[in-house]
Amino acid sequence: MASVGHVTPQSMHFAEALPLQSGARLAAYDLVYETYGTLDAKHSNAVLVCHALNAGHHVAGTYAGQERIEGWWDNLVGPGKPLDTDRFFVVGVNNPGSCFGSTGPMHANPATGRPYGADFPVVTVEDWVDAQARLLDRLGIRRLAAVIGGSLGGMQALSWSLRHPERVGQCIAVATAPNLSAQNIAFNEVARRAIITDPDFHGGHFYAHGVVPKRGLRVARMIGHITYLSDDSMAEKFGREMRSAEFGYSTQDIEFQIESYLRHQGDKFSEYFDANTYLLITRALDYFDPARAQGGDLTRTFAVARPVRFLVVSFTTDWRFSPARGRQIVKALVDNRIDVSYAEIAAPHGHDAFLLDDARYHGVLRVCFERIAKELA
Amino acid sequence: MSERREIEIIAGLVPQGARVLDLGCGGGELLAYLRDVRGCSGYGIEIDDDNVLASARRGVNVIQLNLEEGLALFDDASFDVVLQLETLQHLRNTEKMLRETARVGRLGIVSFPNFAHWPNRLSVLRGRMPVTKALPYQWYDTPNIRVGTFSDFEVLAQRNGLHILDAFGLHNGQPVRRWPNLRASVAVFKFERS
């Protein structure tokens, strides 16, 4: 299966402010996005790919001269791949508040001329969906053949089916949940405290000080990373493997390979991720709870999604967004007699499984997209 | 073609346009047939990855679940018909699943291999467990952990307060209404809660 090859990100300016769930408004802003494949004459074959915490618009392919920077869902999106770019027009959008190009906390606040920093408005999953909808309007896409996302991206896909059910043919929600559990929020809070208490954070206005709260970002990434892997996959990958044959009897040096791995992941992350973005995105995760307006009744919440067809996928070893959470979504859909299929994939990789190429998982997605393509033809 | 014929016979028990839950839907053949020929809608439940994929390929709604965990996903009387075809014999919680079937569906339809079919009796008389088209496994590797008879099911149904609306046997794709406990390789029951 081929890659989509070299791709070029594009940017769209929105002069009209975006009203946010908080009541605030995001003043004029830019969205960075990529597209793959060709939009058909009826504009009917568009598929929106929603990104999770640590990703953006670069879903598939590579950039010329940077062959190693492959899109984050390149194993899924491309010619002949399950989400086949020979049949579909695939759109990846970087959400506002992110740090990969679209307007975010590191950009200038038009009110002050200085970087937003901590003053960037708190954005929610719903706000992102609204921003994506505006972009699709500009691209001439009235209705999506499908919207797909994993984890936080899955929440956006679900939110699409609730906010714009008439614009979505198929909603594919992978490794996601109808809201975060207390345990999930707790992990997010540990990550945020690590960042906020880093002396280099400066209340979120660290840009002016020419520093980056890297220590906080590293710890945030380390704790996040632990929750993305399963106990089994960590045991298999690292076990109790040590750096050297003998104990060094040190409390501060790296002794175990898992420590080395986590520190490496933390270091890498702190080089490119923005601290304010991390706070914003984890908060968007915490806030996502579409049933809240219905007194927590998920069935009543999904009543509006009747026109949409659903595919929900969970992974058995994902303890961050466990199959029980996926089944809650399925139950709400079944209660509403909505078309839904549900796959519970016995993969060993924990939450990360949604990014990996598992034959059963990709098989289910492929069959789903083949059916959509057939219905479009 | 007896399998196809059996699908048609079972489908004939399902009212036109019914909302159907098919427990252990296999590759979704029956659900697709019910959708195409009888205008039914609903879901299939399957545990096996390949069957989930095959069902999805047929365009039927399939939900991957282990039936041993019960039907907590489904509300009381939320389906017109709950089908449990050639599934019951694989389940540890046979009785619980039967009660669940009656809880979730206004109508229940169950089929399973009839162990009292005369060739099976003959085989046991000769001192060996039967290996037949309906029971194609050796005793040591069979997934059929529950072996029961047409008549056994009548007792179980009564015990669970089920009202049997129709009961007959199937053999080689033909309904068997006379002495099904002796003459049919497969037992079929249609019931409701009394």
Coordinates of C-alpha atoms in Angstrom, one line a residue:
Chain A
M1 CA 0.0 0.0 0.0
A2 CA 1.3 3.4 -1.0
S3 CA 1.6 6.6 0.9
V4 CA -0.2 9.7 -0.1
G5 CA 3.4 11.0 -0.7
H6 CA 4.5 14.6 -0.2
V7 CA 1.8 16.8 1.2
T8 CA 1.6 20.5 1.9
P9 CA -0.2 22.0 4.8
Q10 CA -2.6 24.8 4.0
S11 CA -3.9 27.7 6.1
M12 CA -7.3 29.4 6.2
H13 CA -7.9 32.7 7.9
F14 CA -11.2 33.4 9.7
A15 CA -11.9 37.1 10.3
E16 CA -15.1 36.4 12.2
A17 CA -14.6 35.6 15.8
L18 CA -15.6 32.1 17.0
P19 CA -18.1 32.1 19.8
L20 CA -17.0 29.6 22.5
Q21 CA -18.8 27.4 25.0
S22 CA -17.4 29.5 27.8
G23 CA -19.1 32.6 26.5
A24 CA -15.8 34.1 25.4
R25 CA -14.9 34.6 21.7
L26 CA -11.8 33.6 19.8
A27 CA -10.9 36.7 17.8
A28 CA -9.8 36.4 14.2
Y29 CA -7.9 33.1 13.9
D30 CA -6.2 30.8 11.4
L31 CA -6.7 27.0 11.0
V32 CA -4.0 24.9 9.5
Y33 CA -5.2 21.8 7.6
E34 CA -4.2 19.1 5.1
T35 CA -6.3 17.3 2.6
Y36 CA -5.6 14.0 0.7
G37 CA -7.5 12.6 -2.3
T38 CA -10.0 14.4 -4.5
L39 CA -13.3 15.9 -3.6
D40 CA -15.9 14.5 -6.0
A41 CA -18.2 16.6 -8.1
K42 CA -21.1 16.3 -5.6
H43 CA -18.8 17.1 -2.7
S44 CA -20.0 13.9 -1.1
N45 CA -16.9 11.9 -0.3
A46 CA -15.3 14.0 2.4
V47 CA -14.0 12.3 5.6
L48 CA -12.9 14.5 8.5
V49 CA -10.1 13.0 10.7
C50 CA -10.1 14.5 14.2
H51 CA -6.8 14.5 16.2
A52 CA -6.1 13.7 19.8
L53 CA -3.8 15.4 22.3
N54 CA -0.5 15.0 20.7
A55 CA -1.3 15.4 17.0
G56 CA -2.5 17.8 14.4
H57 CA -3.4 18.3 10.8
H58 CA -0.6 16.1 9.5
V59 CA -2.5 12.9 9.3
A60 CA -0.8 11.2 6.3
G61 CA 2.1 11.4 4.0
T62 CA 5.4 13.3 4.4
Y63 CA 6.8 16.7 3.8
A64 CA 9.3 17.2 1.0
G65 CA 12.8 17.0 2.5
Q66 CA 11.4 15.7 5.8
E67 CA 10.7 12.1 4.9
R68 CA 10.9 10.9 8.5
I69 CA 7.9 13.1 9.6
E70 CA 5.1 10.8 8.6
G71 CA 1.5 11.7 9.3
W72 CA 0.2 10.3 12.6
W73 CA -2.4 8.1 11.0
D74 CA -0.4 7.2 7.9
N75 CA -1.0 3.5 8.4
L76 CA -4.8 4.1 8.0
V77 CA -5.0 6.9 5.4
G78 CA -3.6 6.6 1.9
P79 CA -4.2 4.9 -1.5
G80 CA -5.5 1.4 -1.0
K81 CA -5.4 1.8 2.8
P82 CA -8.5 1.3 4.9
L83 CA -9.4 5.0 4.6
D84 CA -8.7 5.0 0.9
T85 CA -7.6 8.3 -0.6
D86 CA -8.4 7.0 -4.0
R87 CA -12.1 7.1 -3.0
F88 CA -12.3 9.7 -0.3
F89 CA -11.3 13.3 0.2
V90 CA -9.7 13.2 3.7
V91 CA -9.4 16.4 5.8
G92 CA -7.1 16.8 8.8
V93 CA -7.5 20.1 10.8
N94 CA -5.3 21.4 13.6
N95 CA -7.6 22.5 16.4
P96 CA -7.4 26.1 17.7
G97 CA -5.4 26.2 21.0
S98 CA -3.0 23.6 19.6
C99 CA 0.7 24.2 19.0
F100 CA 1.1 22.8 15.4
G101 CA 0.1 25.8 13.4
S102 CA -3.5 26.9 14.0
T103 CA -4.0 29.9 16.3
G104 CA -2.8 28.9 19.8
P105 CA -1.4 30.3 23.0
M106 CA 2.0 31.1 21.4
H107 CA 0.4 33.4 18.9
A108 CA -0.2 37.1 19.4
N109 CA -3.3 38.1 21.2
P110 CA -4.8 40.9 19.0
A111 CA -6.0 42.7 22.2
T112 CA -2.4 43.1 23.5
G113 CA -0.1 42.3 20.6
R114 CA 1.7 39.9 22.9
P115 CA 1.5 36.1 22.9
Y116 CA -1.8 34.8 24.4
G117 CA -0.1 32.5 26.9
A118 CA -2.4 31.7 29.7
D119 CA -4.9 34.2 28.3
F120 CA -5.8 32.0 25.4
P121 CA -9.5 31.3 25.9
V122 CA -10.4 27.9 27.2
V123 CA -11.6 25.8 24.3
T124 CA -13.8 22.7 24.4
V125 CA -14.5 19.8 22.1
E126 CA -17.6 21.5 21.0
D127 CA -15.7 24.7 20.1
W128 CA -13.3 22.6 18.0
V129 CA -16.2 21.0 16.2
D130 CA -17.6 24.4 15.4
A131 CA -14.2 25.6 14.1
Q132 CA -14.0 22.5 11.9
A133 CA -17.5 23.0 10.6
R134 CA -16.6 26.5 9.5
L135 CA -13.6 25.2 7.7
L136 CA -15.7 22.6 5.9
D137 CA -18.2 25.3 5.0
R138 CA -15.3 27.2 3.3
L139 CA -14.2 24.0 1.5
G140 CA -17.7 23.6 0.1
I141 CA -18.3 20.4 2.2
R142 CA -21.9 20.5 3.4
R143 CA -22.0 16.9 4.5
L144 CA -19.3 14.5 5.7
A145 CA -19.4 10.9 4.4
A146 CA -17.7 10.2 7.7
V147 CA -16.0 11.7 10.7
I148 CA -13.4 9.6 12.5
G149 CA -11.2 10.0 15.5
G150 CA -9.6 8.1 18.4
S151 CA -9.4 9.1 22.0
L152 CA -10.0 12.9 22.2
G153 CA -10.5 12.7 18.4
G154 CA -13.3 10.2 19.1
M155 CA -14.9 12.7 21.4
Q156 CA -14.9 15.2 18.5
A157 CA -16.4 12.6 16.2
L158 CA -19.2 12.0 18.8
S159 CA -19.7 15.7 19.2
W160 CA -20.1 16.1 15.4
S161 CA -23.0 13.5 15.6
L162 CA -24.7 15.6 18.3
R163 CA -24.1 19.1 17.1
H164 CA -24.4 18.5 13.4
P165 CA -26.2 15.1 12.9
E166 CA -27.5 16.2 9.5
R167 CA -24.0 16.8 8.3
V168 CA -22.6 13.3 9.2
G169 CA -23.2 10.1 7.4
Q170 CA -21.0 7.9 9.5
C171 CA -19.4 8.6 12.9
I172 CA -16.4 6.4 13.8
A173 CA -15.4 6.7 17.5
V174 CA -12.3 4.8 18.5
A175 CA -10.9 4.2 22.0
T176 CA -13.0 6.9 23.4
A177 CA -15.6 7.7 26.2
P178 CA -18.7 9.7 26.7
N179 CA -16.8 11.6 29.4
L180 CA -13.7 11.3 31.5
S181 CA -13.7 9.3 34.7
A182 CA -12.4 10.7 38.0
Q183 CA -9.2 8.7 37.5
N184 CA -8.7 10.2 34.0
I185 CA -9.2 13.7 35.3
A186 CA -6.8 12.9 38.1
F187 CA -4.0 11.9 35.7
N188 CA -4.7 15.2 33.8
E189 CA -4.5 17.2 37.0
V190 CA -1.1 15.6 37.9
A191 CA 0.2 16.6 34.5
R192 CA -1.1 20.1 34.8
R193 CA 0.3 20.6 38.2
A194 CA 3.7 19.5 37.0
I195 CA 3.6 22.2 34.3
I196 CA 2.1 25.0 36.4
T197 CA 4.5 24.5 39.3
D198 CA 7.5 24.5 37.0
P199 CA 9.4 27.8 37.9
D200 CA 9.8 28.4 34.2
F201 CA 6.0 28.5 33.6
H202 CA 5.7 32.1 34.8
G203 CA 1.9 31.8 35.1
G204 CA 1.7 30.8 31.5
H205 CA 3.6 33.8 30.1
F206 CA 6.9 32.1 29.8
Y207 CA 7.4 33.3 26.2
A208 CA 8.3 36.8 27.4
H209 CA 11.0 35.3 29.6
G210 CA 12.5 33.3 26.8
V211 CA 12.2 30.0 28.7
V212 CA 10.1 26.9 28.4
P213 CA 8.7 24.9 31.4
K214 CA 10.4 21.8 30.1
R215 CA 10.6 20.0 33.5
G216 CA 6.8 20.2 33.8
L217 CA 6.2 19.1 30.3
R218 CA 8.5 16.2 30.7
V219 CA 6.7 14.9 33.8
A220 CA 3.3 15.6 32.1
R221 CA 4.4 13.5 29.2
M222 CA 5.8 10.7 31.3
I223 CA 2.6 10.3 33.3
G224 CA 0.5 10.5 30.1
H225 CA 2.6 7.9 28.4
I226 CA 2.2 5.4 31.3
T227 CA -1.6 5.6 30.9
Y228 CA -1.4 5.0 27.1
L229 CA 0.4 1.7 27.5
S230 CA -0.9 -1.5 29.0
D231 CA 0.7 -3.2 31.9
D232 CA 1.3 -6.2 29.6
S233 CA 2.9 -4.2 26.8
M234 CA 5.2 -2.4 29.3
A235 CA 6.2 -5.7 30.8
E236 CA 6.9 -7.2 27.4
K237 CA 8.8 -4.1 26.1
F238 CA 10.8 -3.4 29.3
G239 CA 10.1 -5.8 32.0
R240 CA 12.6 -5.2 34.8
E241 CA 15.4 -4.8 32.3
M242 CA 18.3 -2.7 33.6
R243 CA 20.9 -0.5 32.1
S244 CA 23.7 -2.4 33.5
A245 CA 24.1 -5.8 35.0
E246 CA 24.6 -4.6 38.6
F247 CA 22.5 -2.3 40.8
G248 CA 24.2 1.2 41.0
Y249 CA 22.5 1.8 44.4
S250 CA 21.5 5.3 43.1
T251 CA 18.1 6.9 43.7
Q252 CA 18.7 9.5 41.0
D253 CA 20.4 7.8 38.1
I254 CA 18.5 5.7 35.6
E255 CA 18.6 2.1 36.6
F256 CA 15.7 0.5 34.8
Q257 CA 15.1 0.7 31.0
I258 CA 11.5 1.9 31.6
E259 CA 12.9 4.9 33.3
S260 CA 15.2 5.6 30.4
Y261 CA 12.3 5.2 28.0
L262 CA 10.0 7.6 29.9
R263 CA 12.7 10.2 30.3
H264 CA 13.4 10.0 26.6
Q265 CA 9.7 10.4 25.7
G266 CA 9.5 13.3 28.1
D267 CA 12.6 15.0 26.7
K268 CA 11.4 14.7 23.1
F269 CA 7.9 16.0 24.0
S270 CA 9.3 19.0 25.9
E271 CA 11.2 20.1 22.8
Y272 CA 8.1 20.6 20.6
F273 CA 5.0 20.8 22.7
D274 CA 3.6 23.9 24.2
A275 CA 2.8 24.0 27.9
N276 CA -0.3 26.1 27.6
T277 CA -1.6 23.9 24.8
Y278 CA -1.1 20.9 27.1
L279 CA -3.2 22.6 29.8
L280 CA -5.9 23.6 27.3
I281 CA -6.2 20.2 25.7
T282 CA -6.3 18.3 28.9
R283 CA -9.0 20.7 30.2
A284 CA -11.0 20.1 27.0
L285 CA -10.8 16.4 27.8
D286 CA -12.0 17.0 31.3
Y287 CA -14.9 19.2 30.3
F288 CA -16.2 16.9 27.5
D289 CA -19.5 15.5 28.8
P290 CA -22.3 15.9 26.3
A291 CA -24.8 14.2 28.6
R292 CA -24.4 16.9 31.3
A293 CA -27.0 19.1 29.7
Q294 CA -29.4 16.1 29.9
G295 CA -28.8 15.5 33.6
G296 CA -26.3 12.8 32.7
D297 CA -28.7 10.8 30.6
L298 CA -26.6 9.6 27.6
T299 CA -29.6 8.0 25.9
R300 CA -31.5 11.2 25.8
T301 CA -28.3 13.0 24.7
F302 CA -27.9 10.8 21.6
A303 CA -31.6 11.0 20.6
V304 CA -30.6 13.8 18.2
A305 CA -28.0 11.6 16.5
R306 CA -30.7 9.4 14.8
P307 CA -29.7 10.2 11.2
V308 CA -26.1 9.1 11.8
R309 CA -24.7 5.6 11.5
F310 CA -22.0 4.7 14.1
L311 CA -19.0 2.5 14.5
V312 CA -17.5 2.3 18.0
V313 CA -14.2 0.5 18.6
S314 CA -12.6 -0.3 21.9
F315 CA -9.4 -2.2 22.8
T316 CA -9.5 -4.8 25.6
T317 CA -6.3 -3.6 27.3
D318 CA -7.1 0.1 27.1
W319 CA -7.6 1.1 30.7
R320 CA -7.6 4.8 30.0
F321 CA -10.7 4.5 27.8
S322 CA -11.8 1.0 28.6
P323 CA -14.3 -1.1 26.6
A324 CA -16.9 -0.5 29.4
R325 CA -16.9 3.2 28.3
G326 CA -17.3 2.3 24.6
R327 CA -20.2 0.1 25.6
Q328 CA -21.9 3.0 27.3
I329 CA -21.9 4.8 24.0
V330 CA -23.2 1.7 22.3
K331 CA -26.0 1.4 24.8
A332 CA -27.1 4.9 24.4
L333 CA -27.2 4.4 20.6
V334 CA -29.1 1.1 20.9
D335 CA -31.6 2.7 23.2
N336 CA -32.3 5.2 20.4
R337 CA -32.5 2.4 17.8
I338 CA -29.6 4.0 16.0
D339 CA -27.5 2.0 13.5
V340 CA -24.3 1.0 15.3
S341 CA -21.6 -1.6 15.1
Y342 CA -19.2 -2.2 17.9
A343 CA -15.8 -3.9 17.7
E344 CA -13.9 -4.8 20.9
I345 CA -10.4 -5.6 19.7
A346 CA -8.3 -7.9 21.8
A347 CA -5.1 -6.0 21.3
P348 CA -2.3 -6.0 23.9
H349 CA -1.1 -2.3 23.4
G350 CA -3.5 -0.4 25.7
H351 CA -4.8 3.0 24.6
D352 CA -2.0 3.4 22.0
A353 CA -3.6 0.5 20.0
F354 CA -5.8 3.0 18.2
L355 CA -2.7 4.4 16.4
L356 CA -1.3 1.0 15.5
D357 CA -1.9 -1.3 12.6
D358 CA -3.8 -4.2 13.9
A359 CA -5.4 -6.5 11.2
R360 CA -8.7 -6.9 13.0
Y361 CA -9.0 -3.2 13.9
H362 CA -8.1 -2.0 10.4
G363 CA -10.2 -4.8 8.9
V364 CA -13.3 -3.4 10.6
L365 CA -12.5 0.2 9.5
R366 CA -11.8 -1.0 6.0
V367 CA -15.2 -2.8 5.7
C368 CA -16.9 0.3 7.1
F369 CA -15.3 2.7 4.5
E370 CA -15.8 0.2 1.7
R371 CA -19.5 0.2 2.5
I372 CA -19.6 4.0 2.6
A373 CA -17.8 4.1 -0.8
K374 CA -20.2 1.7 -2.3
E375 CA -23.2 3.7 -1.1
L376 CA -21.7 6.9 -2.5
A377 CA -21.0 5.3 -5.9
Chain B
M1 CA -28.9 -25.8 0.5
S2 CA -30.5 -27.0 3.8
E3 CA -28.8 -24.2 5.6
R4 CA -30.5 -21.6 3.4
R5 CA -33.8 -23.4 3.8
E6 CA -33.4 -23.4 7.6
I7 CA -32.8 -19.6 7.4
E8 CA -36.0 -19.2 5.5
I9 CA -38.0 -21.4 7.9
I10 CA -36.7 -19.4 10.9
A11 CA -37.2 -16.1 9.1
G12 CA -40.8 -17.2 8.6
L13 CA -41.3 -17.1 12.4
V14 CA -40.2 -13.4 12.5
P15 CA -43.0 -10.9 11.9
Q16 CA -42.6 -8.5 9.0
G17 CA -40.7 -5.3 9.9
A18 CA -39.8 -6.6 13.3
R19 CA -36.9 -5.2 15.4
V20 CA -34.6 -8.1 15.9
L21 CA -31.7 -9.0 18.2
D22 CA -29.7 -12.0 17.0
L23 CA -27.6 -13.5 19.7
G24 CA -24.6 -15.2 18.2
C25 CA -25.4 -13.9 14.7
G26 CA -22.4 -15.6 13.1
G27 CA -21.6 -14.0 9.7
G28 CA -24.9 -12.1 9.8
E29 CA -26.6 -14.2 7.1
L30 CA -30.0 -14.4 8.9
L31 CA -30.0 -10.7 9.8
A32 CA -29.2 -9.7 6.2
Y33 CA -32.0 -12.1 5.0
L34 CA -34.5 -10.6 7.5
R35 CA -33.5 -7.1 6.4
D36 CA -33.7 -7.8 2.7
V37 CA -36.7 -10.1 2.6
R38 CA -38.8 -9.2 5.6
G39 CA -37.9 -5.5 6.2
C40 CA -36.5 -6.1 9.7
S41 CA -33.9 -4.0 11.5
G42 CA -31.8 -4.5 14.6
Y43 CA -28.5 -5.8 15.8
G44 CA -26.5 -9.0 15.9
I45 CA -24.3 -10.0 18.8
E46 CA -21.0 -11.9 18.1
I47 CA -17.9 -12.6 20.0
D48 CA -15.7 -13.9 17.1
D49 CA -13.6 -11.4 15.2
D50 CA -14.0 -13.1 11.8
N51 CA -17.8 -13.3 12.3
V52 CA -17.9 -9.6 13.3
L53 CA -16.1 -8.7 10.1
A54 CA -18.3 -11.0 8.0
S55 CA -21.4 -9.4 9.5
A56 CA -20.1 -5.9 8.9
R57 CA -19.4 -6.9 5.3
R58 CA -23.1 -7.8 4.9
G59 CA -23.9 -4.3 6.2
V60 CA -25.7 -5.5 9.3
N61 CA -25.3 -3.9 12.7
V62 CA -23.0 -6.1 14.7
I63 CA -22.0 -5.6 18.3
Q64 CA -19.0 -7.5 19.6
L65 CA -19.9 -8.9 23.1
N66 CA -19.5 -12.0 25.1
L67 CA -22.9 -13.4 25.7
E68 CA -21.8 -15.0 29.0
E69 CA -21.7 -11.4 30.4
G70 CA -25.5 -11.1 29.8
L71 CA -27.5 -8.5 28.0
A72 CA -27.1 -5.5 30.2
L73 CA -26.8 -3.4 27.1
F74 CA -30.5 -4.0 26.3
D75 CA -33.6 -2.8 28.1
D76 CA -36.6 -5.0 28.9
A77 CA -38.8 -5.7 25.9
S78 CA -36.7 -3.5 23.7
F79 CA -36.9 -5.9 20.7
D80 CA -39.8 -7.5 18.9
V81 CA -37.8 -10.7 18.5
V82 CA -34.7 -12.1 20.1
L83 CA -33.1 -14.9 18.2
Q84 CA -30.7 -17.4 19.8
L85 CA -30.0 -19.8 17.0
E86 CA -27.4 -22.6 17.5
T87 CA -25.9 -20.5 20.3
L88 CA -27.4 -21.8 23.5
Q89 CA -25.4 -25.0 23.4
H90 CA -22.1 -23.0 23.6
L91 CA -23.1 -21.0 26.7
R92 CA -22.2 -21.8 30.3
N93 CA -25.1 -19.7 31.5
T94 CA -27.7 -21.3 29.4
E95 CA -30.6 -20.7 31.7
K96 CA -29.6 -17.1 32.5
M97 CA -29.4 -16.4 28.8
L98 CA -32.8 -17.9 28.1
R99 CA -34.3 -15.6 30.8
E100 CA -32.4 -12.7 29.3
T101 CA -33.7 -13.6 25.8
A102 CA -37.3 -13.5 27.2
R103 CA -36.6 -10.3 29.1
V104 CA -35.3 -8.3 26.2
G105 CA -37.6 -9.7 23.4
R106 CA -41.3 -9.8 23.3
L107 CA -40.8 -13.0 21.3
G108 CA -37.9 -15.4 21.7
I109 CA -36.8 -17.9 19.1
V110 CA -34.3 -20.6 20.0
S111 CA -32.7 -23.4 18.1
F112 CA -30.2 -26.0 19.1
P113 CA -29.1 -29.5 18.2
N114 CA -31.5 -32.1 19.5
F115 CA -29.5 -34.7 21.3
A116 CA -32.4 -37.1 21.3
H117 CA -32.5 -37.4 17.5
W118 CA -32.7 -41.2 16.9
P119 CA -29.2 -41.6 15.3
N120 CA -27.7 -39.9 18.4
R121 CA -29.7 -42.3 20.6
L122 CA -28.4 -45.2 18.5
S123 CA -24.9 -44.0 18.8
V124 CA -25.1 -43.7 22.6
L125 CA -26.7 -47.2 22.7
R126 CA -23.7 -48.5 20.9
G127 CA -21.6 -46.9 23.6
R128 CA -20.2 -43.9 21.6
M129 CA -21.0 -40.2 21.6
P130 CA -22.7 -39.2 18.3
V131 CA -20.8 -37.4 15.6
T132 CA -23.3 -36.1 13.0
K133 CA -24.0 -33.2 10.8
A134 CA -25.8 -31.4 13.6
L135 CA -23.2 -32.5 16.2
P136 CA -20.1 -32.7 14.1
Y137 CA -17.5 -32.7 16.9
Q138 CA -15.8 -35.4 18.9
W139 CA -16.7 -35.4 22.5
Y140 CA -13.3 -34.1 23.6
D141 CA -13.2 -31.0 21.3
T142 CA -16.8 -30.0 21.0
P143 CA -17.8 -26.4 21.6
N144 CA -21.2 -27.7 22.6
I145 CA -20.8 -27.7 26.3
R146 CA -24.6 -28.1 26.8
V147 CA -26.3 -31.1 25.2
G148 CA -30.0 -31.2 25.6
T149 CA -33.1 -32.6 23.9
F150 CA -36.2 -31.2 22.4
S151 CA -38.1 -32.5 25.4
D152 CA -35.6 -31.2 27.9
F153 CA -36.1 -27.7 26.6
E154 CA -39.9 -27.9 27.2
V155 CA -39.1 -28.6 30.8
L156 CA -36.6 -25.7 31.0
A157 CA -39.0 -23.3 29.4
Q158 CA -41.8 -24.2 31.8
R159 CA -39.4 -23.8 34.8
N160 CA -38.6 -20.3 33.6
G161 CA -42.2 -19.3 33.0
L162 CA -42.0 -19.2 29.3
H163 CA -45.1 -19.7 27.2
I164 CA -44.2 -21.8 24.1
L165 CA -46.0 -20.5 21.0
D166 CA -44.6 -22.9 18.5
A167 CA -42.2 -25.8 18.7
F168 CA -41.0 -28.1 16.0
G169 CA -37.9 -29.8 14.7
L170 CA -35.7 -29.3 11.7
H171 CA -34.0 -32.0 9.7
N172 CA -32.2 -31.6 6.4
G173 CA -33.8 -28.2 5.9
Q174 CA -37.3 -29.6 6.5
P175 CA -39.6 -28.9 9.4
V176 CA -40.4 -31.9 11.5
R177 CA -43.7 -31.6 13.4
R178 CA -44.4 -35.3 14.2
W179 CA -42.2 -36.7 17.0
P180 CA -39.6 -34.0 16.7
N181 CA -37.8 -35.3 19.8
L182 CA -37.0 -38.5 17.9
R183 CA -37.0 -37.4 14.3
A184 CA -35.3 -34.0 14.2
S185 CA -31.6 -33.1 14.4
V186 CA -32.4 -29.5 15.4
A187 CA -35.0 -28.3 17.9
V188 CA -36.8 -24.9 17.3
F189 CA -38.9 -23.1 19.9
K190 CA -40.8 -19.8 19.7
F191 CA -41.9 -18.4 23.0
E192 CA -42.9 -15.4 25.1
R193 CA -43.0 -14.6 28.8
S194 CA -46.2 -15.9 30.3

